[in-house]
Amino acid sequence: MLLAPSFRQLPERFYSLDAIAPLPNASIGLLNHRLLQDLKADAHEVSGALLGLVGAAGSMSAGEPIATGYAGHQFGSFVPTLGDGRAHLVGEILDPSQRRSDVQFKGSGRTIYSRGGDGRATLGSVLREYLLGECLHALGIPTTRALAVISTGAPVLRETVKPGAILVRVAASHLRVGSFQYYACRGDLEGLRLLADYAMARHDADLIGEDHRYRRFLGRVVERQARLIAQWMSVGFIHGVMNTDNMTISGETLDYGPCAFLDHMDPGKVFSSIDRGGRYAYGNQPNIALWNLTRFAETLLPLLAEDEEEAIAQARAELETYAPAYEAAYTMHFARKLGLASVEEADSRLVADLLNLMSAERVDFTVFFRQLSDCPLGDPAVARAAAHFADPAGFAAWRQRWEARLATTGRSAEAIAAAMRAVNPAYIARNHRVEEAIAAAEEAGDLGPAQELAEWLSAPYTERPGGERYQSGPLPHEVVRQTFCGT
Ligand code: AMP
Ligand code: MG
């Protein structure tokens, strides 16, 4: 089932053959049966193969994993050598439509890029990535996904001793902005070109052999990120560590660290304990993405044109497509959240005014948009939505404008409400539920709550009996104020 990583077609300086130190006590903690189904893969076969790769007792040892190098701007400071310090690329798989994905282990031990680190991951951080990834996937947002959680059976020392785990991650690729920075900062022009050609083969094969292909490749990456960030914003997702080494070329969400969803609307919201300046705050994400893309464009300059000024002009032209692409995607997603199938000029004002009202009164982002979905049907939904506002006049005035706009669509109230319920989720990975699932796993060895939460997240738009506890916001004592990387 596993193919050798195609990355190995690149010259040897692109990777190191890094064996995984055997984990005799490893076992499968969670298997993602939904993803297995998508891949048309057999659970038994996959489990056996995964355990073999980590050298679990009684398994067949197999594979030649590699670790890859990348650089990155971390909170704005450039680090020329990061790389897979706790990850091994173990192979690739083809899904039934012949789409190729990387299979990577995260938390599988030391590599040549580990620096002072132990190469391990805590079960809690692995579960967070599993749950958030499945949540975004079910919301239709491009993301890497977890195929499995392997319990290593080996403790990991952090502030306290924690159970160790490996995330088995499936990704369109693990190529990052930082992968390009790695070769660019070394002045390795040949490496850069090989990497760009490889990336194009993986993600933009239609550009191969075309004129201006590197410029167009840049444009594609810009466009994918513009669309991705707009989708994050539309569900209140905060990535938390948008360093250039955590931004993909594929346009998938990568590396869920101290990520979280907004509880109440707040453009300045930060959860991550290490983001003291608010660089990666909710409302900063679109700007930071452009900053990262600008770093990416800089790496490609030597491939764009021989004349530097000409190269810069080309890069600038592609970067200038970001803002309109982002704005269009953002307005489209929020317009849909308001029941509008197409966007008109005044709609972005309508969206911004609602978000300002919500922000002023700290209205719960997810709960409110879900409740708003029933408002076209009249009371009691309208009263319920209005109850979020201490000062009802502002919302009442906004609602009149919204209703007038909805009336222009000619759609029935029922049709509008149904369309809104199809895009405003009832169930997301609420921070307090994620923390609860992590605590049960780490403290009591109980993966049940994580599994149960994953079930609810898999169908976010369909309310089901018993879902109240996954749908509602946190009680005061449940509010999560900070999240941690756990690295
Ligand atoms: P991250 O914060 O997970 O995006 O990782 C940033 C960099 O630190 C990457 O190069 C990782 O490989 C490295 N890193 C994070 N945690 C560890 C660890 N426990 N051991 C070794 N390297 C690590
Ligand atoms: Mg990372």
PDB file of N, CA and C in Angstrom, residues 7 9-15 69-70 175-200 214 217 249 296 299-303:
ATOM      1  N   PHE A   7       9.930  12.139  -3.085  1.00  0.00           N
ATOM      2  CA  PHE A   7      10.956  13.130  -2.735  1.00  0.00           C
ATOM      3  C   PHE A   7      12.352  12.542  -2.909  1.00  0.00           C
ATOM      4  N   GLN A   9      13.439  11.069  -5.348  1.00  0.00           N
ATOM      5  CA  GLN A   9      13.962  11.260  -6.711  1.00  0.00           C
ATOM      6  C   GLN A   9      14.888  12.472  -6.762  1.00  0.00           C
ATOM      7  N   LEU A  10      14.780  13.318  -5.765  1.00  0.00           N
ATOM      8  CA  LEU A  10      15.622  14.516  -5.733  1.00  0.00           C
ATOM      9  C   LEU A  10      17.025  14.120  -5.274  1.00  0.00           C
ATOM     10  N   PRO A  11      18.020  15.003  -5.556  1.00  0.00           N
ATOM     11  CA  PRO A  11      19.393  14.660  -5.148  1.00  0.00           C
ATOM     12  C   PRO A  11      19.501  14.432  -3.638  1.00  0.00           C
ATOM     13  N   GLU A  12      20.585  13.762  -3.264  1.00  0.00           N
ATOM     14  CA  GLU A  12      20.713  13.326  -1.872  1.00  0.00           C
ATOM     15  C   GLU A  12      20.735  14.467  -0.862  1.00  0.00           C
ATOM     16  N   ARG A  13      21.151  15.647  -1.294  1.00  0.00           N
ATOM     17  CA  ARG A  13      21.212  16.723  -0.310  1.00  0.00           C
ATOM     18  C   ARG A  13      19.820  17.194   0.129  1.00  0.00           C
ATOM     19  N   PHE A  14      18.782  16.699  -0.514  1.00  0.00           N
ATOM     20  CA  PHE A  14      17.422  17.106  -0.161  1.00  0.00           C
ATOM     21  C   PHE A  14      16.858  16.379   1.054  1.00  0.00           C
ATOM     22  N   TYR A  15      17.480  15.325   1.478  1.00  0.00           N
ATOM     23  CA  TYR A  15      16.902  14.562   2.594  1.00  0.00           C
ATOM     24  C   TYR A  15      17.992  13.751   3.269  1.00  0.00           C
ATOM     25  N   GLY A  69      14.838  18.813   4.955  1.00  0.00           N
ATOM     26  CA  GLY A  69      15.268  20.099   5.503  1.00  0.00           C
ATOM     27  C   GLY A  69      14.335  21.218   5.083  1.00  0.00           C
ATOM     28  N   TYR A  70      14.125  22.139   5.958  1.00  0.00           N
ATOM     29  CA  TYR A  70      13.466  23.393   5.597  1.00  0.00           C
ATOM     30  C   TYR A  70      13.938  24.482   6.543  1.00  0.00           C
ATOM     31  N   LEU A 175       5.553  20.133   1.448  1.00  0.00           N
ATOM     32  CA  LEU A 175       6.346  21.271   0.970  1.00  0.00           C
ATOM     33  C   LEU A 175       5.804  22.557   1.577  1.00  0.00           C
ATOM     34  N   ARG A 176       6.717  23.342   2.102  1.00  0.00           N
ATOM     35  CA  ARG A 176       6.337  24.567   2.805  1.00  0.00           C
ATOM     36  C   ARG A 176       7.043  25.753   2.168  1.00  0.00           C
ATOM     37  N   VAL A 177       6.592  26.946   2.508  1.00  0.00           N
ATOM     38  CA  VAL A 177       7.346  28.131   2.119  1.00  0.00           C
ATOM     39  C   VAL A 177       8.782  27.968   2.613  1.00  0.00           C
ATOM     40  N   GLY A 178       8.930  27.458   3.834  1.00  0.00           N
ATOM     41  CA  GLY A 178      10.256  27.254   4.413  1.00  0.00           C
ATOM     42  C   GLY A 178      11.119  26.273   3.629  1.00  0.00           C
ATOM     43  N   SER A 179      10.519  25.336   2.900  1.00  0.00           N
ATOM     44  CA  SER A 179      11.312  24.411   2.081  1.00  0.00           C
ATOM     45  C   SER A 179      12.065  25.193   1.009  1.00  0.00           C
ATOM     46  N   PHE A 180      11.396  26.179   0.427  1.00  0.00           N
ATOM     47  CA  PHE A 180      12.038  27.006  -0.602  1.00  0.00           C
ATOM     48  C   PHE A 180      13.065  27.945   0.014  1.00  0.00           C
ATOM     49  N   GLN A 181      12.767  28.436   1.197  1.00  0.00           N
ATOM     50  CA  GLN A 181      13.723  29.331   1.871  1.00  0.00           C
ATOM     51  C   GLN A 181      15.028  28.603   2.179  1.00  0.00           C
ATOM     52  N   TYR A 182      14.917  27.298   2.422  1.00  0.00           N
ATOM     53  CA  TYR A 182      16.096  26.505   2.769  1.00  0.00           C
ATOM     54  C   TYR A 182      17.148  26.567   1.641  1.00  0.00           C
ATOM     55  N   TYR A 183      16.681  26.396   0.398  1.00  0.00           N
ATOM     56  CA  TYR A 183      17.620  26.400  -0.740  1.00  0.00           C
ATOM     57  C   TYR A 183      17.989  27.831  -1.144  1.00  0.00           C
ATOM     58  N   ALA A 184      17.005  28.721  -1.052  1.00  0.00           N
ATOM     59  CA  ALA A 184      17.268  30.113  -1.445  1.00  0.00           C
ATOM     60  C   ALA A 184      18.332  30.743  -0.551  1.00  0.00           C
ATOM     61  N   CYS A 185      18.244  30.504   0.738  1.00  0.00           N
ATOM     62  CA  CYS A 185      19.181  31.187   1.643  1.00  0.00           C
ATOM     63  C   CYS A 185      20.580  30.591   1.533  1.00  0.00           C
ATOM     64  N   ARG A 186      20.680  29.416   0.936  1.00  0.00           N
ATOM     65  CA  ARG A 186      21.997  28.809   0.719  1.00  0.00           C
ATOM     66  C   ARG A 186      22.561  29.162  -0.645  1.00  0.00           C
ATOM     67  N   GLY A 187      21.817  29.943  -1.393  1.00  0.00           N
ATOM     68  CA  GLY A 187      22.260  30.303  -2.737  1.00  0.00           C
ATOM     69  C   GLY A 187      22.296  29.102  -3.666  1.00  0.00           C
ATOM     70  N   ASP A 188      21.511  28.077  -3.347  1.00  0.00           N
ATOM     71  CA  ASP A 188      21.505  26.834  -4.129  1.00  0.00           C
ATOM     72  C   ASP A 188      20.433  26.950  -5.217  1.00  0.00           C
ATOM     73  N   LEU A 189      20.824  27.597  -6.307  1.00  0.00           N
ATOM     74  CA  LEU A 189      19.865  27.882  -7.372  1.00  0.00           C
ATOM     75  C   LEU A 189      19.373  26.604  -8.045  1.00  0.00           C
ATOM     76  N   GLU A 190      20.288  25.658  -8.206  1.00  0.00           N
ATOM     77  CA  GLU A 190      19.879  24.389  -8.827  1.00  0.00           C
ATOM     78  C   GLU A 190      18.865  23.674  -7.931  1.00  0.00           C
ATOM     79  N   GLY A 191      19.146  23.677  -6.630  1.00  0.00           N
ATOM     80  CA  GLY A 191      18.233  23.049  -5.666  1.00  0.00           C
ATOM     81  C   GLY A 191      16.858  23.702  -5.706  1.00  0.00           C
ATOM     82  N   LEU A 192      16.875  25.000  -5.806  1.00  0.00           N
ATOM     83  CA  LEU A 192      15.634  25.758  -5.844  1.00  0.00           C
ATOM     84  C   LEU A 192      14.791  25.374  -7.065  1.00  0.00           C
ATOM     85  N   ARG A 193      15.474  25.292  -8.203  1.00  0.00           N
ATOM     86  CA  ARG A 193      14.762  24.945  -9.433  1.00  0.00           C
ATOM     87  C   ARG A 193      14.214  23.520  -9.370  1.00  0.00           C
ATOM     88  N   LEU A 194      15.040  22.613  -8.838  1.00  0.00           N
ATOM     89  CA  LEU A 194      14.584  21.222  -8.709  1.00  0.00           C
ATOM     90  C   LEU A 194      13.379  21.129  -7.773  1.00  0.00           C
ATOM     91  N   LEU A 195      13.439  21.887  -6.694  1.00  0.00           N
ATOM     92  CA  LEU A 195      12.334  21.866  -5.732  1.00  0.00           C
ATOM     93  C   LEU A 195      11.063  22.449  -6.354  1.00  0.00           C
ATOM     94  N   ALA A 196      11.229  23.556  -7.084  1.00  0.00           N
ATOM     95  CA  ALA A 196      10.063  24.176  -7.727  1.00  0.00           C
ATOM     96  C   ALA A 196       9.458  23.214  -8.762  1.00  0.00           C
ATOM     97  N   ASP A 197      10.325  22.530  -9.508  1.00  0.00           N
ATOM     98  CA  ASP A 197       9.813  21.578 -10.506  1.00  0.00           C
ATOM     99  C   ASP A 197       9.104  20.410  -9.826  1.00  0.00           C
ATOM    100  N   TYR A 198       9.685  19.971  -8.714  1.00  0.00           N
ATOM    101  CA  TYR A 198       9.060  18.877  -7.965  1.00  0.00           C
ATOM    102  C   TYR A 198       7.691  19.322  -7.432  1.00  0.00           C
ATOM    103  N   ALA A 199       7.651  20.528  -6.866  1.00  0.00           N
ATOM    104  CA  ALA A 199       6.394  21.046  -6.303  1.00  0.00           C
ATOM    105  C   ALA A 199       5.338  21.175  -7.394  1.00  0.00           C
ATOM    106  N   MET A 200       5.772  21.633  -8.556  1.00  0.00           N
ATOM    107  CA  MET A 200       4.841  21.767  -9.668  1.00  0.00           C
ATOM    108  C   MET A 200       4.301  20.404 -10.094  1.00  0.00           C
ATOM    109  N   TYR A 214       7.167  29.440 -13.584  1.00  0.00           N
ATOM    110  CA  TYR A 214       7.465  29.722 -12.177  1.00  0.00           C
ATOM    111  C   TYR A 214       6.630  30.899 -11.674  1.00  0.00           C
ATOM    112  N   PHE A 217       3.229  29.495 -11.160  1.00  0.00           N
ATOM    113  CA  PHE A 217       3.255  28.660  -9.952  1.00  0.00           C
ATOM    114  C   PHE A 217       3.125  29.550  -8.710  1.00  0.00           C
ATOM    115  N   ILE A 249       2.672  24.801   0.346  1.00  0.00           N
ATOM    116  CA  ILE A 249       2.591  25.143  -1.077  1.00  0.00           C
ATOM    117  C   ILE A 249       1.273  24.615  -1.649  1.00  0.00           C
ATOM    118  N   PHE A 296       7.956  33.930   0.235  1.00  0.00           N
ATOM    119  CA  PHE A 296       7.987  32.860  -0.769  1.00  0.00           C
ATOM    120  C   PHE A 296       8.376  33.417  -2.133  1.00  0.00           C
ATOM    121  N   THR A 299      12.007  33.983  -2.621  1.00  0.00           N
ATOM    122  CA  THR A 299      12.838  32.799  -2.915  1.00  0.00           C
ATOM    123  C   THR A 299      12.815  32.475  -4.402  1.00  0.00           C
ATOM    124  N   LEU A 300      11.698  32.791  -5.057  1.00  0.00           N
ATOM    125  CA  LEU A 300      11.557  32.410  -6.474  1.00  0.00           C
ATOM    126  C   LEU A 300      12.173  33.413  -7.446  1.00  0.00           C
ATOM    127  N   LEU A 301      12.585  34.579  -6.945  1.00  0.00           N
ATOM    128  CA  LEU A 301      13.064  35.638  -7.856  1.00  0.00           C
ATOM    129  C   LEU A 301      14.065  35.140  -8.900  1.00  0.00           C
ATOM    130  N   PRO A 302      15.086  34.358  -8.493  1.00  0.00           N
ATOM    131  CA  PRO A 302      16.070  33.941  -9.507  1.00  0.00           C
ATOM    132  C   PRO A 302      15.462  33.075 -10.617  1.00  0.00           C
ATOM    133  N   LEU A 303      14.295  32.480 -10.350  1.00  0.00           N
ATOM    134  CA  LEU A 303      13.673  31.632 -11.373  1.00  0.00           C
ATOM    135  C   LEU A 303      12.735  32.432 -12.279  1.00  0.00           C
TER     136      LEU A 303
END
